[in-house]
Short mmCIF file of C-alpha atoms and ligand atoms in Angstrom, two decimals:
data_model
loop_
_atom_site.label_atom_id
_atom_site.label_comp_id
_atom_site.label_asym_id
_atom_site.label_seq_id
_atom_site.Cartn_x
_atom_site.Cartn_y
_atom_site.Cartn_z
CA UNK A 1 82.00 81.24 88.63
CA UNK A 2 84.03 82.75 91.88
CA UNK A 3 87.41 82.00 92.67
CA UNK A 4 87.39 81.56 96.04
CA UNK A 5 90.96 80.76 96.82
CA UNK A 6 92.70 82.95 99.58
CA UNK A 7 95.68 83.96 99.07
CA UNK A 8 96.56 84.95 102.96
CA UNK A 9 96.58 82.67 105.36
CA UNK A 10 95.05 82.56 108.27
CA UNK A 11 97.54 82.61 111.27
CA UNK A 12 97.86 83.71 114.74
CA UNK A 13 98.24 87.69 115.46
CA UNK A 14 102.04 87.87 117.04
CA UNK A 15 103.83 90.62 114.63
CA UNK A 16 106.63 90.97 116.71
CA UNK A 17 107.16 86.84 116.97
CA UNK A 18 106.36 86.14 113.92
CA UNK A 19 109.35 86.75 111.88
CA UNK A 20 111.98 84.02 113.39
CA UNK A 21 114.37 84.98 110.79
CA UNK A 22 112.27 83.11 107.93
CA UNK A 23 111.71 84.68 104.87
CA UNK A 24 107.59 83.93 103.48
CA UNK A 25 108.06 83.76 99.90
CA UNK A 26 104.91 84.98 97.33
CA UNK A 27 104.07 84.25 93.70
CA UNK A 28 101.86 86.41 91.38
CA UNK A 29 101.20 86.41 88.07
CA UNK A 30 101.03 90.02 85.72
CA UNK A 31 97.20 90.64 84.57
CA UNK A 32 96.41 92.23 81.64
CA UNK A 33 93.52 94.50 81.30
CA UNK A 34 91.08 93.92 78.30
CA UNK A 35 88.90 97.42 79.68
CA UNK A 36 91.62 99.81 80.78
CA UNK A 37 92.43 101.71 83.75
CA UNK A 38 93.87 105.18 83.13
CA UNK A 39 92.81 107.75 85.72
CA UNK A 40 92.53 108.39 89.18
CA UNK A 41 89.22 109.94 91.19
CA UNK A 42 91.60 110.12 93.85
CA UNK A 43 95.59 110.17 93.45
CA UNK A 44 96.37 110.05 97.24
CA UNK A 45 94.40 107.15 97.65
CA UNK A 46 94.75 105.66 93.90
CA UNK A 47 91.39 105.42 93.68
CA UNK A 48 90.85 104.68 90.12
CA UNK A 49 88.26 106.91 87.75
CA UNK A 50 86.68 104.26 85.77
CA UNK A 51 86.40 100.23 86.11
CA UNK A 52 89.06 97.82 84.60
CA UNK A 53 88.09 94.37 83.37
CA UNK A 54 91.64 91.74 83.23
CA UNK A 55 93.06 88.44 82.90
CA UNK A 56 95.73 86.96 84.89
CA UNK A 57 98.38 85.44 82.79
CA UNK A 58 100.13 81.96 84.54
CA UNK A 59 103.43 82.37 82.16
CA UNK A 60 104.93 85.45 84.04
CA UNK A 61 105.76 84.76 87.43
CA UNK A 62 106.96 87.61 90.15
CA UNK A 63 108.54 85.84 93.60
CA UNK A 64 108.77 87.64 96.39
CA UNK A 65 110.03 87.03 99.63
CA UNK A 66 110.21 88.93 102.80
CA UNK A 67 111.37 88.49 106.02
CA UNK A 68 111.04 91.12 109.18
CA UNK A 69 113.46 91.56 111.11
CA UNK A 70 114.20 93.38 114.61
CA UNK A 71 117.90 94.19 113.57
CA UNK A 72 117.11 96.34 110.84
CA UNK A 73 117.24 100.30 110.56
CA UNK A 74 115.20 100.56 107.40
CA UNK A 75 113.45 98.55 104.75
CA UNK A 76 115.83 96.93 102.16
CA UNK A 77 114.89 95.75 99.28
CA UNK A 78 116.70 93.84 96.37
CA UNK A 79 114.91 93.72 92.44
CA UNK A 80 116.03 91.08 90.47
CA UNK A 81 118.50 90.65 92.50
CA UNK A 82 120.09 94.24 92.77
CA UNK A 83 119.69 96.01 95.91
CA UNK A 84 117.43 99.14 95.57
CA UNK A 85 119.05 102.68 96.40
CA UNK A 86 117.28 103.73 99.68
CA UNK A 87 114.84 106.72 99.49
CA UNK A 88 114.52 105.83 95.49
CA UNK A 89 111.30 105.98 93.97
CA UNK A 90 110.71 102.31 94.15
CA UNK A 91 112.10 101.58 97.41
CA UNK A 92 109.49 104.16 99.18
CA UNK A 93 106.75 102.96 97.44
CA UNK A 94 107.53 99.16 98.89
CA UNK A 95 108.09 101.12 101.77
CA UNK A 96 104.97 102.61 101.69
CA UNK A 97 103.06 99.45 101.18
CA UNK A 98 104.76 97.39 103.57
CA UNK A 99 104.02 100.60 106.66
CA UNK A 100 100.03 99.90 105.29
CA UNK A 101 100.90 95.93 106.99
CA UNK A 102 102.69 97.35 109.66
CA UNK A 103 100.37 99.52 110.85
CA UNK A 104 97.22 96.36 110.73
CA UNK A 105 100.13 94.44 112.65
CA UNK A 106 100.81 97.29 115.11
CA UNK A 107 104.40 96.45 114.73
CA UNK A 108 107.56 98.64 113.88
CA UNK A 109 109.50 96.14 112.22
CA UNK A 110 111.94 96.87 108.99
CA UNK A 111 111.85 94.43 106.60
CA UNK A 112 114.16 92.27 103.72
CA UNK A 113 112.36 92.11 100.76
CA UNK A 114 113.78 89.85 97.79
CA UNK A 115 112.00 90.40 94.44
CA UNK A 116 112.44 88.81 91.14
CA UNK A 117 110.68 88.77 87.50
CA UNK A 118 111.18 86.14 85.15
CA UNK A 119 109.78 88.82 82.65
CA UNK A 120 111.42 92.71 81.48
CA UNK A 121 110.38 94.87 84.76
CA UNK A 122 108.82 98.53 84.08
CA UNK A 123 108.42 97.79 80.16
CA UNK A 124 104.57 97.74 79.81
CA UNK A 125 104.44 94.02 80.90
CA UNK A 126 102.36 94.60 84.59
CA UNK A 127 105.61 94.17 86.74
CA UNK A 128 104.43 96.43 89.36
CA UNK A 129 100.51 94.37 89.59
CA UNK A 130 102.40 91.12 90.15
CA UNK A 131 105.45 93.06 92.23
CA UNK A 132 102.72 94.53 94.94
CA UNK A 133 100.69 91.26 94.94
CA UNK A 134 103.09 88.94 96.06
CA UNK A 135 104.74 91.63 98.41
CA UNK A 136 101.26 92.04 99.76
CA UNK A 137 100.75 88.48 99.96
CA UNK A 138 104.37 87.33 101.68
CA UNK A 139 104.48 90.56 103.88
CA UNK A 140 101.08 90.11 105.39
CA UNK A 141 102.02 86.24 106.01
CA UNK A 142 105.33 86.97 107.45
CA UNK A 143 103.50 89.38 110.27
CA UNK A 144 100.64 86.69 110.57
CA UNK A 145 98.38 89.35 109.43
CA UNK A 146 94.76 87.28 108.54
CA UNK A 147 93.80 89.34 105.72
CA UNK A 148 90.97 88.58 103.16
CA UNK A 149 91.77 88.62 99.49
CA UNK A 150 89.55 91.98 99.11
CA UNK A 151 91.39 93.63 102.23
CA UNK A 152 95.08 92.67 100.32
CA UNK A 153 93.80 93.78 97.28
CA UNK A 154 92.91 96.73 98.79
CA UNK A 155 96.40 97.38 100.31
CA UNK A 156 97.51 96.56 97.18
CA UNK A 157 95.59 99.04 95.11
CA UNK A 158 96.84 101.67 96.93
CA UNK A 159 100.73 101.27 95.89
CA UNK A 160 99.50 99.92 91.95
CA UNK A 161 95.92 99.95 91.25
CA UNK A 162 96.29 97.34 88.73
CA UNK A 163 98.05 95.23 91.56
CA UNK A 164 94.58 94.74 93.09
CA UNK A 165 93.85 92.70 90.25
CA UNK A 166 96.65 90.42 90.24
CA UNK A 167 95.60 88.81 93.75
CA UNK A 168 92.80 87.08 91.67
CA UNK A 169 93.24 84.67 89.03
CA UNK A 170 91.48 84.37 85.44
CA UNK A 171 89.26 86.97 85.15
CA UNK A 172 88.85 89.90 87.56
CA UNK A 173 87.48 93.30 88.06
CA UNK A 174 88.39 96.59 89.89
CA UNK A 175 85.65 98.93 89.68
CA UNK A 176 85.96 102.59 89.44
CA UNK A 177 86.05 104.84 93.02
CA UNK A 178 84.84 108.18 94.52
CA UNK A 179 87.74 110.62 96.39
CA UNK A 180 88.37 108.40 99.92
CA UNK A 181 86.88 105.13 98.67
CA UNK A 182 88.73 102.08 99.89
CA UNK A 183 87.97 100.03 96.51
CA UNK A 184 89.19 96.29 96.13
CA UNK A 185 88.95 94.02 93.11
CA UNK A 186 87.01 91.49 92.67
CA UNK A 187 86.95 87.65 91.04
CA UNK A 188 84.58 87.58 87.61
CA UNK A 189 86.01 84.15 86.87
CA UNK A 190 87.96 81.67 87.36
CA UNK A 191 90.61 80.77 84.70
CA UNK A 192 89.19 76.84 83.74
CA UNK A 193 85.83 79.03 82.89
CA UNK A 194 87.44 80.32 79.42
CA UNK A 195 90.96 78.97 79.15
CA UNK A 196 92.18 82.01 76.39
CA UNK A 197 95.79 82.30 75.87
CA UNK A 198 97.87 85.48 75.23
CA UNK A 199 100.92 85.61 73.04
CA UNK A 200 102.70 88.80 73.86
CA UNK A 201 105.10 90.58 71.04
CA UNK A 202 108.13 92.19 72.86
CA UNK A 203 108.77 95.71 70.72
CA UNK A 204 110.96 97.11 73.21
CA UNK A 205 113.04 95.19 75.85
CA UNK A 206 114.36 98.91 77.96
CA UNK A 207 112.32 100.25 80.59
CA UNK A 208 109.34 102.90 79.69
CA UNK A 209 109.57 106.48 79.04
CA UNK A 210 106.80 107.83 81.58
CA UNK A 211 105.47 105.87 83.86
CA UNK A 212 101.76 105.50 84.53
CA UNK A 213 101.34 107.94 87.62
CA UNK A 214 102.39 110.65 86.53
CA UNK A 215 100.79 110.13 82.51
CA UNK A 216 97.62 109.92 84.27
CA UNK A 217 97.63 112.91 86.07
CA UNK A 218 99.02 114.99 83.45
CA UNK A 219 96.11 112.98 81.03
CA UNK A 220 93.57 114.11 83.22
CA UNK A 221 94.72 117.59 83.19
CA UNK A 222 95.25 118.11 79.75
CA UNK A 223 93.82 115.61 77.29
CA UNK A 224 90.48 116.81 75.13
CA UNK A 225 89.44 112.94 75.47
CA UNK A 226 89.63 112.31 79.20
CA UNK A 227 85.97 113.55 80.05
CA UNK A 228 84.99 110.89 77.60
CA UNK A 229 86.64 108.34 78.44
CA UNK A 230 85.48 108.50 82.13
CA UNK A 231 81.82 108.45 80.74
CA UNK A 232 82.14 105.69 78.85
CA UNK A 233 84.14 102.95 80.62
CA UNK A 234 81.31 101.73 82.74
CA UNK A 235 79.47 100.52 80.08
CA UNK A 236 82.71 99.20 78.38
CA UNK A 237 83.11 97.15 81.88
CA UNK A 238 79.83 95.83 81.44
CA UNK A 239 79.76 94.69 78.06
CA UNK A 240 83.11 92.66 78.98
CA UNK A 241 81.67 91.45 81.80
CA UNK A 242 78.65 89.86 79.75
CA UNK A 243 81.15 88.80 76.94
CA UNK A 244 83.35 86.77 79.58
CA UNK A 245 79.99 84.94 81.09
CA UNK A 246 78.37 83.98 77.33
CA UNK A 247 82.22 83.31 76.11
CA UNK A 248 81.67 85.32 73.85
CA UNK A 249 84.77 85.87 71.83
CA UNK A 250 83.74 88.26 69.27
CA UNK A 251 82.33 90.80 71.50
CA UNK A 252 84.81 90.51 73.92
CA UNK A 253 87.12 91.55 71.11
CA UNK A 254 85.24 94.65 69.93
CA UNK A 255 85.17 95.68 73.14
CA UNK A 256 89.07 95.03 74.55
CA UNK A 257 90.28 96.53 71.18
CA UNK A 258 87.95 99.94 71.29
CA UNK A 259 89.03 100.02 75.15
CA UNK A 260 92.63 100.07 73.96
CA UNK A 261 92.42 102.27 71.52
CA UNK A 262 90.89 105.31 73.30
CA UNK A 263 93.13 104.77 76.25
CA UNK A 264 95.86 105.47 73.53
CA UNK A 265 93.54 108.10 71.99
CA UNK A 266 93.56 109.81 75.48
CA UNK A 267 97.89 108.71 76.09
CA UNK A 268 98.71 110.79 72.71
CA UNK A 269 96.79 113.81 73.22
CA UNK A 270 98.01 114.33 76.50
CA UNK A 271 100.55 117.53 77.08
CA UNK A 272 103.26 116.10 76.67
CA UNK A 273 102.30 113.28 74.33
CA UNK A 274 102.45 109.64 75.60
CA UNK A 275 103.73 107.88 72.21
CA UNK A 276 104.28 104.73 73.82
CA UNK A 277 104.24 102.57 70.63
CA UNK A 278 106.53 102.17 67.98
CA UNK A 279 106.32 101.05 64.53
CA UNK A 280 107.19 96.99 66.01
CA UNK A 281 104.18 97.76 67.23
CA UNK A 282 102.00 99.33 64.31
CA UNK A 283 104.01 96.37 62.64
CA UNK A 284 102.04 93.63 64.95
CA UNK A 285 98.75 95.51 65.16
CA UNK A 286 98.86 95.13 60.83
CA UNK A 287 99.68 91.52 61.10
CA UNK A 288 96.87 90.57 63.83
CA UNK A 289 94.25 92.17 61.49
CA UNK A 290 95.18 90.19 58.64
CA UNK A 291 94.94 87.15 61.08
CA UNK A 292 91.28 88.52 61.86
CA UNK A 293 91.25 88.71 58.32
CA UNK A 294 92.12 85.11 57.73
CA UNK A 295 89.13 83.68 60.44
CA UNK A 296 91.98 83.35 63.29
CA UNK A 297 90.34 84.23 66.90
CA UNK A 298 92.69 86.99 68.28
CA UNK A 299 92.61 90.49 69.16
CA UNK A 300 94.85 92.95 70.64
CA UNK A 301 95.85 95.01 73.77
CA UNK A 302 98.67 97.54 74.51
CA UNK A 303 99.66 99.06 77.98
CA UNK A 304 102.35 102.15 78.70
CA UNK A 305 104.34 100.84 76.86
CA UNK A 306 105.10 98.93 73.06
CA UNK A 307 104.27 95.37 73.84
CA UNK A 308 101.02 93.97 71.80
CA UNK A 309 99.31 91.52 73.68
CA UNK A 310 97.88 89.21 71.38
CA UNK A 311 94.77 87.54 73.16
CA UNK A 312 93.43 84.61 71.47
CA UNK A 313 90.90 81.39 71.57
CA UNK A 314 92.17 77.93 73.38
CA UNK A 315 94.20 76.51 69.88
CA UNK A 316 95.37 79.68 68.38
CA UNK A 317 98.18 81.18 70.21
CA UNK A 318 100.50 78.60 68.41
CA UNK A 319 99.60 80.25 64.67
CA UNK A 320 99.52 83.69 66.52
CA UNK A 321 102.87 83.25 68.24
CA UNK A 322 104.42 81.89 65.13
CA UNK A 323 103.07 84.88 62.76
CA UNK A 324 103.96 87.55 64.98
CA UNK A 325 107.63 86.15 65.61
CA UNK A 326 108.54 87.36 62.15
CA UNK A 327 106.79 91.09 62.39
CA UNK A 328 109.47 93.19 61.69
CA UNK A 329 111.48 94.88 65.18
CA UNK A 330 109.84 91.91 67.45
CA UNK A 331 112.40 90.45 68.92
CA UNK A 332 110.64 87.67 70.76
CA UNK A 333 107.14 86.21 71.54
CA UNK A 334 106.07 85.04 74.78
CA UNK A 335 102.65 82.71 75.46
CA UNK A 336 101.06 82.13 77.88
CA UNK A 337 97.57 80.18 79.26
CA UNK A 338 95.61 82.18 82.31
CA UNK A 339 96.78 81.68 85.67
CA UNK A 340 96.08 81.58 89.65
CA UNK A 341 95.61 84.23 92.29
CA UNK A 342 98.86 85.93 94.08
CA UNK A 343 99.68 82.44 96.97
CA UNK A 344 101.98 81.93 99.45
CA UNK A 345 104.44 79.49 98.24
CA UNK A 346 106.30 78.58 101.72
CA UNK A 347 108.50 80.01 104.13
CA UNK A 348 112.62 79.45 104.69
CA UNK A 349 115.39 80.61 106.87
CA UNK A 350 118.04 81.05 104.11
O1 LIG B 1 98.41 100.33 88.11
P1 LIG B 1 99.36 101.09 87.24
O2 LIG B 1 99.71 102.39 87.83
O3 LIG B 1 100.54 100.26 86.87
O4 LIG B 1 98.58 101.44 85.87
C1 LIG B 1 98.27 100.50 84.88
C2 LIG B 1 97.76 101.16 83.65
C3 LIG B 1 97.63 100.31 82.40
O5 LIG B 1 98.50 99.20 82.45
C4 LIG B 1 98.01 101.16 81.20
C5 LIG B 1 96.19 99.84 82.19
C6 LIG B 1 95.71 98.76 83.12
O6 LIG B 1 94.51 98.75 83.43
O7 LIG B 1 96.51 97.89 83.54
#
């Protein structure tokens, strides 16, 4: 039921050789969690409070290439193909990331980084778990770093906890952490074990309103729900966990909805509310019930942001993409199967 692909390669240890002026390109994939993540036992570290249960989707793709390189002053970094203000929130935390590398490769070396979604970035659709998989992946083979997939999911987790995810493929896991815990994800199952597919609604094509760092500190702080939420996601985790082995659909669905919803429960009675959905969204969530309603095999997950991720049974995403298309305020539907861990793709000098 493991997937034991690795995404690093193995390679010889020469940091400060092993650029050459190529750039090592990375793909990885966006995961979705079905249990949710919101909280951190450790916000330093991003050492998450309670266990997340995901799936890897294969229809989103993040490519990433990077190339070190002894001429350079700084990091620079391009996103979809516009270059990155330096010392901007998302250029230090690549930065950040890529000096975790640098110091396992005991090398100095400032670094090119090329990144591009085929999917909206920072809109609730997981662009920063594929974003700091495949920069994890391509950095760590461009200083012939031999990492194992838990050691770059580790390095991962620490810039985007849900990135530690997204270097597994199908089904993974990242359990919860104490303060100074150096947690990793781990495999559950590989996608061929339960092909589901996922049609996702788009509500909202702009970026979101407050990112997740700083809503889950301020949840922590401030929500009435966030004591209970920490208690109970353990055994939410596990009863996913047993739903993905039996294929069980049904419970899987009670289990990734009620997940959802108190994450959301917790979101909107945080100080200052996080109303991250929008009445696209109620919109979808009314049609997917009367789908339930009707005997079709889907359910429903939201993120930080409006997107409903419509998760359904090998067959249905067709009839699930088609109803939701004409919810009013979606303005497109995108489907897609499960996919393969964050991979190395090949190396070039252009
Ligand atoms: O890893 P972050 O900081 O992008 O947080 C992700 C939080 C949610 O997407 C809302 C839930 C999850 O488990 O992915």
């Amino acid at each position: 039921m493991n997937d034991h692909s690795h995404p690093v390669r193995r390679a010889a240890r020469q940091p400060d050789q092993a650029t050459g002026g190529r750039f090592t390109t990375a793909l990885a994939h966006p995961n979705i969690a079905l249990v949710k993540y919101w909280g951190k036992a450790d916000p330093t570290l991003n050492v998450p409070a309670v266990p997340s249960v995901s799936i890897t989707l294969d229809a989103l793709v993040t490519e990433t290439r990077v190339r070190f390189d002894g001429s350079l002053a700084a990091d620079s970094i391009s996103l979809n193909g516009e270059e990155l203000p330096f010392a901007s929130g998302q250029a230090r935390r690549i930065s950040a990331c890529l000096d975790a590398l640098r110091s396992q490769a005991h090398t100095q070396l400032r670094a090119r980084v090329e990144t591009r979604n085929d999917f909206p970035t920072g809109a609730g659709l997981a662009s920063s778990a594929s974003g700091f998989a495949a920069l994890v992946v391509a950095a760590a083979a461009a200083l012939q770093l031999e990492l194992s997939p838990t050691a770059a999911s580790k390095i991962a987790r620490a810039a985007s906890a849900s990135a530690a995810r997204s270097l597994f493929g199908g089904f993974a896991e990242l359990p919860a952490g104490r303060a100074g815990e150096d947690v990793a994800a781990l495999s559950l199952a590989a996608a061929e074990h339960w092909p589901l597919e996922v049609a996702v609604a788009i509500c909202a094509e702009g970026p979101k309103a407050v990112g997740s760092t700083r809503g889950m500190i301020d949840s922590a702080a401030t929500s009435p729900f966030y004591g209970t939420w920490v208690e109970t996601a353990a055994a939410d985790a596990a009863a996913a966990r047993t739903a993905i082995s039996q294929r069980d659909f049904a419970a899987l669905a009670a289990v990734s909805e009620a997940s959802c919803l108190k994450m959301h429960a917790v979101m909107q009675t945080t100080c200052p509310a996080l109303l991250y959905w929008n009445a696209a969204t109620m919109a979808t969530l009314e049609r997917i019930r009367s789908l339930q309603q009707a005997g079709t095999e889907v359910f429903f997950t939201m993120d930080a942001g409006p997107q409903v991720k419509a998760v359904c049974t090998p067959g249905a995403c067709r009839e699930v993409a088609e109803a939701l298309e004409s919810v009013p305020g979606v303005s497109r539907v995108l489907t897609s199967g499960l996919g393969g861990p964050a991979r190395l793709v090949g190396s070039s000098c252009v």
